[in-house]
PDB file of C-alpha atoms and ligand atoms in Angstrom:
ATOM      1  CA  MET A   1       0.000   0.000   0.000  1.00  0.00           C
ATOM      2  CA  ARG A   2       1.272   3.476  -0.859  1.00  0.00           C
ATOM      3  CA  LYS A   3       2.004   5.549   2.242  1.00  0.00           C
ATOM      4  CA  LEU A   4      -0.332   8.464   1.940  1.00  0.00           C
ATOM      5  CA  ALA A   5      -0.660  11.501   4.204  1.00  0.00           C
ATOM      6  CA  VAL A   6      -3.256  14.262   4.336  1.00  0.00           C
ATOM      7  CA  CYS A   7      -2.156  17.821   4.967  1.00  0.00           C
ATOM      8  CA  PRO A   8      -5.391  19.565   6.020  1.00  0.00           C
ATOM      9  CA  GLY A   9      -6.022  23.259   6.510  1.00  0.00           C
ATOM     10  CA  SER A  10      -7.987  26.334   5.584  1.00  0.00           C
ATOM     11  CA  PHE A  11      -5.186  27.630   3.308  1.00  0.00           C
ATOM     12  CA  ASP A  12      -6.874  31.035   3.053  1.00  0.00           C
ATOM     13  CA  PRO A  13      -4.487  31.586   1.296  1.00  0.00           C
ATOM     14  CA  ILE A  14      -1.448  29.277   1.153  1.00  0.00           C
ATOM     15  CA  THR A  15       1.748  30.857   2.556  1.00  0.00           C
ATOM     16  CA  ASN A  16       5.406  29.898   2.261  1.00  0.00           C
ATOM     17  CA  GLY A  17       5.074  28.427   5.775  1.00  0.00           C
ATOM     18  CA  HIS A  18       2.467  25.939   4.512  1.00  0.00           C
ATOM     19  CA  LEU A  19       4.569  25.281   1.404  1.00  0.00           C
ATOM     20  CA  ASP A  20       7.602  24.431   3.510  1.00  0.00           C
ATOM     21  CA  ILE A  21       5.633  21.874   5.562  1.00  0.00           C
ATOM     22  CA  ILE A  22       4.079  20.330   2.423  1.00  0.00           C
ATOM     23  CA  ARG A  23       7.429  20.085   0.612  1.00  0.00           C
ATOM     24  CA  ARG A  24       9.077  18.414   3.583  1.00  0.00           C
ATOM     25  CA  GLY A  25       6.094  16.079   4.054  1.00  0.00           C
ATOM     26  CA  ALA A  26       6.355  15.074   0.398  1.00  0.00           C
ATOM     27  CA  LYS A  27       9.906  13.837   1.034  1.00  0.00           C
ATOM     28  CA  VAL A  28       8.712  11.514   3.805  1.00  0.00           C
ATOM     29  CA  PHE A  29       5.506  10.129   2.261  1.00  0.00           C
ATOM     30  CA  GLU A  30       4.995   8.531  -1.133  1.00  0.00           C
ATOM     31  CA  GLU A  31       1.922  10.681  -1.658  1.00  0.00           C
ATOM     32  CA  VAL A  32       0.574  13.804   0.059  1.00  0.00           C
ATOM     33  CA  VAL A  33      -2.944  15.128  -0.420  1.00  0.00           C
ATOM     34  CA  VAL A  34      -3.362  18.778   0.536  1.00  0.00           C
ATOM     35  CA  THR A  35      -7.001  19.209   1.439  1.00  0.00           C
ATOM     36  CA  VAL A  36      -8.937  22.432   1.896  1.00  0.00           C
ATOM     37  CA  PHE A  37     -11.479  22.264   4.694  1.00  0.00           C
ATOM     38  CA  ASN A  38     -13.836  25.195   4.755  1.00  0.00           C
ATOM     39  CA  ASN A  39     -14.054  26.706   8.200  1.00  0.00           C
ATOM     40  CA  GLU A  40     -16.924  29.208   7.907  1.00  0.00           C
ATOM     41  CA  SER A  41     -16.250  30.526  11.403  1.00  0.00           C
ATOM     42  CA  LYS A  42     -12.976  31.933  10.041  1.00  0.00           C
ATOM     43  CA  SER A  43     -14.904  34.072   7.460  1.00  0.00           C
ATOM     44  CA  PRO A  44     -12.699  33.045   4.527  1.00  0.00           C
ATOM     45  CA  LEU A  45     -11.509  35.616   1.999  1.00  0.00           C
ATOM     46  CA  PHE A  46     -11.065  33.140  -0.865  1.00  0.00           C
ATOM     47  CA  THR A  47     -13.639  30.575  -2.005  1.00  0.00           C
ATOM     48  CA  VAL A  48     -12.699  26.901  -1.716  1.00  0.00           C
ATOM     49  CA  GLU A  49     -12.222  26.776  -5.514  1.00  0.00           C
ATOM     50  CA  GLU A  50      -9.923  29.810  -5.450  1.00  0.00           C
ATOM     51  CA  ARG A  51      -7.878  28.316  -2.606  1.00  0.00           C
ATOM     52  CA  LYS A  52      -7.560  25.014  -4.478  1.00  0.00           C
ATOM     53  CA  GLN A  53      -6.387  26.803  -7.601  1.00  0.00           C
ATOM     54  CA  LEU A  54      -3.754  28.768  -5.651  1.00  0.00           C
ATOM     55  CA  LEU A  55      -2.553  25.536  -4.030  1.00  0.00           C
ATOM     56  CA  GLU A  56      -2.380  23.775  -7.401  1.00  0.00           C
ATOM     57  CA  ASP A  57      -0.421  26.638  -8.972  1.00  0.00           C
ATOM     58  CA  SER A  58       1.984  26.725  -6.017  1.00  0.00           C
ATOM     59  CA  LEU A  59       2.536  22.960  -5.811  1.00  0.00           C
ATOM     60  CA  LYS A  60       2.739  21.993  -9.476  1.00  0.00           C
ATOM     61  CA  ASP A  61       6.445  21.110  -9.281  1.00  0.00           C
ATOM     62  CA  LEU A  62       5.757  18.360  -6.720  1.00  0.00           C
ATOM     63  CA  PRO A  63       4.683  15.199  -8.584  1.00  0.00           C
ATOM     64  CA  ASN A  64       3.574  13.265  -5.491  1.00  0.00           C
ATOM     65  CA  VAL A  65       1.339  16.044  -4.133  1.00  0.00           C
ATOM     66  CA  ARG A  66      -2.271  16.589  -5.125  1.00  0.00           C
ATOM     67  CA  VAL A  67      -4.947  19.030  -4.016  1.00  0.00           C
ATOM     68  CA  ASP A  68      -8.480  18.263  -2.878  1.00  0.00           C
ATOM     69  CA  SER A  69     -11.273  19.749  -0.769  1.00  0.00           C
ATOM     70  CA  SER A  70     -13.729  18.192   1.612  1.00  0.00           C
ATOM     71  CA  SER A  71     -16.649  19.054   3.844  1.00  0.00           C
ATOM     72  CA  GLU A  72     -16.413  15.775   5.776  1.00  0.00           C
ATOM     73  CA  LEU A  73     -14.920  15.347   9.210  1.00  0.00           C
ATOM     74  CA  LEU A  74     -11.146  15.164   8.752  1.00  0.00           C
ATOM     75  CA  MET A  75     -10.819  11.646  10.175  1.00  0.00           C
ATOM     76  CA  ASP A  76     -13.683  10.290   8.031  1.00  0.00           C
ATOM     77  CA  TYR A  77     -12.105  11.865   4.967  1.00  0.00           C
ATOM     78  CA  ALA A  78      -8.636  10.524   5.817  1.00  0.00           C
ATOM     79  CA  GLY A  79     -10.079   7.025   6.287  1.00  0.00           C
ATOM     80  CA  ASP A  80     -12.019   7.234   3.001  1.00  0.00           C
ATOM     81  CA  ILE A  81      -8.934   8.082   0.934  1.00  0.00           C
ATOM     82  CA  GLY A  82      -6.783   5.466   2.683  1.00  0.00           C
ATOM     83  CA  ALA A  83      -4.424   7.877   4.464  1.00  0.00           C
ATOM     84  CA  THR A  84      -2.120   6.528   7.150  1.00  0.00           C
ATOM     85  CA  ALA A  85      -1.246   9.911   8.614  1.00  0.00           C
ATOM     86  CA  VAL A  86      -2.243  13.534   9.000  1.00  0.00           C
ATOM     87  CA  ILE A  87       0.516  16.145   8.838  1.00  0.00           C
ATOM     88  CA  ARG A  88       0.232  19.408  10.771  1.00  0.00           C
ATOM     89  CA  GLY A  89       2.688  22.242  11.204  1.00  0.00           C
ATOM     90  CA  LEU A  90       3.649  23.754  14.547  1.00  0.00           C
ATOM     91  CA  ARG A  91       4.786  27.330  14.745  1.00  0.00           C
ATOM     92  CA  ALA A  92       4.949  28.290  18.397  1.00  0.00           C
ATOM     93  CA  VAL A  93       3.820  27.145  21.812  1.00  0.00           C
ATOM     94  CA  SER A  94       0.569  28.973  21.089  1.00  0.00           C
ATOM     95  CA  ASP A  95      -0.298  26.366  18.415  1.00  0.00           C
ATOM     96  CA  PHE A  96       0.370  23.523  20.808  1.00  0.00           C
ATOM     97  CA  GLU A  97      -2.705  23.537  23.022  1.00  0.00           C
ATOM     98  CA  TYR A  98      -5.131  23.853  20.126  1.00  0.00           C
ATOM     99  CA  GLU A  99      -3.401  21.080  18.178  1.00  0.00           C
ATOM    100  CA  MET A 100      -3.291  18.825  21.219  1.00  0.00           C
ATOM    101  CA  GLN A 101      -7.051  19.137  21.731  1.00  0.00           C
ATOM    102  CA  ILE A 102      -7.848  18.377  18.104  1.00  0.00           C
ATOM    103  CA  THR A 103      -5.353  15.530  17.904  1.00  0.00           C
ATOM    104  CA  SER A 104      -6.712  13.855  21.045  1.00  0.00           C
ATOM    105  CA  MET A 105     -10.236  14.066  19.645  1.00  0.00           C
ATOM    106  CA  ASN A 106      -9.129  12.824  16.242  1.00  0.00           C
ATOM    107  CA  ARG A 107      -7.407   9.834  17.793  1.00  0.00           C
ATOM    108  CA  LYS A 108     -10.658   8.961  19.533  1.00  0.00           C
ATOM    109  CA  LEU A 109     -12.474   9.158  16.199  1.00  0.00           C
ATOM    110  CA  ASN A 110      -9.965   6.963  14.345  1.00  0.00           C
ATOM    111  CA  GLU A 111      -7.006   5.486  16.174  1.00  0.00           C
ATOM    112  CA  ASP A 112      -5.526   3.929  13.055  1.00  0.00           C
ATOM    113  CA  ILE A 113      -4.505   7.310  11.629  1.00  0.00           C
ATOM    114  CA  GLU A 114      -1.522   9.041  13.235  1.00  0.00           C
ATOM    115  CA  THR A 115      -1.141  12.814  13.410  1.00  0.00           C
ATOM    116  CA  LEU A 116       2.450  13.904  12.828  1.00  0.00           C
ATOM    117  CA  PHE A 117       3.736  17.385  13.632  1.00  0.00           C
ATOM    118  CA  MET A 118       6.496  19.175  11.823  1.00  0.00           C
ATOM    119  CA  MET A 119       8.240  22.186  13.336  1.00  0.00           C
ATOM    120  CA  THR A 120       8.115  25.217  11.131  1.00  0.00           C
ATOM    121  CA  ASN A 121      11.252  26.596   9.597  1.00  0.00           C
ATOM    122  CA  THR A 122      12.064  29.421  12.057  1.00  0.00           C
ATOM    123  CA  LYS A 123      11.925  32.011   9.282  1.00  0.00           C
ATOM    124  CA  TYR A 124       8.182  31.294   8.981  1.00  0.00           C
ATOM    125  CA  SER A 125       7.351  30.955  12.667  1.00  0.00           C
ATOM    126  CA  PHE A 126       5.511  34.299  12.744  1.00  0.00           C
ATOM    127  CA  LEU A 127       3.707  33.701   9.459  1.00  0.00           C
ATOM    128  CA  SER A 128      -0.022  33.016   9.210  1.00  0.00           C
ATOM    129  CA  SER A 129      -2.666  33.443   6.524  1.00  0.00           C
ATOM    130  CA  SER A 130      -4.506  35.968   8.681  1.00  0.00           C
ATOM    131  CA  MET A 131      -1.362  38.083   9.145  1.00  0.00           C
ATOM    132  CA  ILE A 132      -0.777  38.034   5.373  1.00  0.00           C
ATOM    133  CA  LYS A 133      -4.345  39.176   4.677  1.00  0.00           C
ATOM    134  CA  GLU A 134      -4.013  42.009   7.186  1.00  0.00           C
ATOM    135  CA  ILE A 135      -0.803  43.285   5.574  1.00  0.00           C
ATOM    136  CA  ALA A 136      -2.136  42.855   2.020  1.00  0.00           C
ATOM    137  CA  LYS A 137      -5.285  44.786   2.900  1.00  0.00           C
ATOM    138  CA  TYR A 138      -3.108  47.834   3.538  1.00  0.00           C
ATOM    139  CA  GLN A 139      -0.976  47.198   0.442  1.00  0.00           C
ATOM    140  CA  GLY A 140       2.020  46.177   2.601  1.00  0.00           C
ATOM    141  CA  ASN A 141       4.945  44.193   1.227  1.00  0.00           C
ATOM    142  CA  ILE A 142       4.380  40.414   1.454  1.00  0.00           C
ATOM    143  CA  SER A 143       6.964  39.265  -1.093  1.00  0.00           C
ATOM    144  CA  GLY A 144       8.984  36.261   0.069  1.00  0.00           C
ATOM    145  CA  LEU A 145       6.179  35.232   2.421  1.00  0.00           C
ATOM    146  CA  VAL A 146       3.698  33.817  -0.102  1.00  0.00           C
ATOM    147  CA  PRO A 147       3.969  32.348  -3.617  1.00  0.00           C
ATOM    148  CA  GLU A 148       3.773  34.937  -6.397  1.00  0.00           C
ATOM    149  CA  VAL A 149       0.333  33.741  -7.554  1.00  0.00           C
ATOM    150  CA  VAL A 150      -0.964  34.441  -4.057  1.00  0.00           C
ATOM    151  CA  GLU A 151       0.531  37.939  -4.084  1.00  0.00           C
ATOM    152  CA  GLN A 152      -1.315  38.623  -7.337  1.00  0.00           C
ATOM    153  CA  ALA A 153      -4.590  37.146  -6.070  1.00  0.00           C
ATOM    154  CA  LEU A 154      -4.435  39.277  -2.923  1.00  0.00           C
ATOM    155  CA  ARG A 155      -3.738  42.392  -4.979  1.00  0.00           C
ATOM    156  CA  GLU A 156      -6.876  41.616  -7.016  1.00  0.00           C
ATOM    157  CA  LYS A 157      -9.010  41.052  -3.903  1.00  0.00           C
ATOM    158  CA  TYR A 158      -7.975  44.256  -2.210  1.00  0.00           C
ATOM    159  CA  LYS A 159      -7.697  46.610  -5.148  1.00  0.00           C
TER     160      LYS A 159
HETATM  161  P1  LIG B 201      -6.305  25.538  10.105  1.00  0.00           P
HETATM  162  O1  LIG B 201      -7.473  26.437   9.907  1.00  0.00           O
HETATM  163  O2  LIG B 201      -6.656  24.085  10.047  1.00  0.00           O
HETATM  164  O3  LIG B 201      -5.417  25.864  11.286  1.00  0.00           O
HETATM  165  P2  LIG B 201      -4.325  26.706   8.368  1.00  0.00           P
HETATM  166  O4  LIG B 201      -4.498  26.868   6.904  1.00  0.00           O
HETATM  167  O5  LIG B 201      -4.267  27.936   9.202  1.00  0.00           O
HETATM  168  O6  LIG B 201      -5.462  25.729   8.785  1.00  0.00           O
HETATM  169  O7  LIG B 201      -3.014  25.841   8.656  1.00  0.00           O
HETATM  170  C1  LIG B 201      -2.866  24.538   8.140  1.00  0.00           C
HETATM  171  C2  LIG B 201      -1.676  23.884   8.808  1.00  0.00           C
HETATM  172  O8  LIG B 201      -0.476  24.568   8.473  1.00  0.00           O
HETATM  173  C3  LIG B 201      -1.735  23.875  10.339  1.00  0.00           C
HETATM  174  O9  LIG B 201      -1.177  22.676  10.796  1.00  0.00           O
HETATM  175  C4  LIG B 201      -0.883  25.051  10.718  1.00  0.00           C
HETATM  176  O10 LIG B 201      -0.332  24.885  12.015  1.00  0.00           O
HETATM  177  C5  LIG B 201       0.198  24.964   9.652  1.00  0.00           C
HETATM  178  N1  LIG B 201       0.839  26.251   9.428  1.00  0.00           N
HETATM  179  C6  LIG B 201       0.262  27.443   9.193  1.00  0.00           C
HETATM  180  N2  LIG B 201       1.201  28.414   9.032  1.00  0.00           N
HETATM  181  C7  LIG B 201       2.401  27.812   9.190  1.00  0.00           C
HETATM  182  C8  LIG B 201       3.763  28.270   9.170  1.00  0.00           C
HETATM  183  N3  LIG B 201       4.067  29.550   8.987  1.00  0.00           N
HETATM  184  N4  LIG B 201       4.745  27.348   9.371  1.00  0.00           N
HETATM  185  C9  LIG B 201       4.417  26.053   9.581  1.00  0.00           C
HETATM  186  N5  LIG B 201       3.180  25.561   9.620  1.00  0.00           N
HETATM  187  C10 LIG B 201       2.172  26.424   9.435  1.00  0.00           C
END
């Protein structure tokens, strides 16, 4: 069986921090599926289709990575596609408590799927999609923090 991992998130939009985690995950697993889960409580800026397109454009050089979206529970989805693991990124201690709660619940829902955490590259430890949107809204400089397609898409949204 191919070792497959899901990399779930809102990706509203994808940043270089996400990209770094996905690239590194793709070296460990035979296949990585990056899946957009729509979290309405986060009032997304981009539609699910727009987020998928930005992910696809940013990840096209990685042959063992594909992009998907789902409105299922993460663990049901992961089971359905035959994933053995879920990959999450950790930035700072502040991420830890939230991730621990979700991971404990997810293990209860399906104990056959492991959640693996990867430490962010320190140069991205302050980086989040919400921070990027805030800066872009005021036409601040976000180059080097997001893929170029994302820079363009944000310029369009906030023009
Ligand atoms: P969610 O809404 O599920 O938290 P996000 O799109 O915000 O989704 O993040 C998806 C995953 O990427 C999470 O595991 C998050 O911790 C991780 N992540 C976000 N930003 C970074 C970053 N700068 N460096 C490393 N991991 C990150």
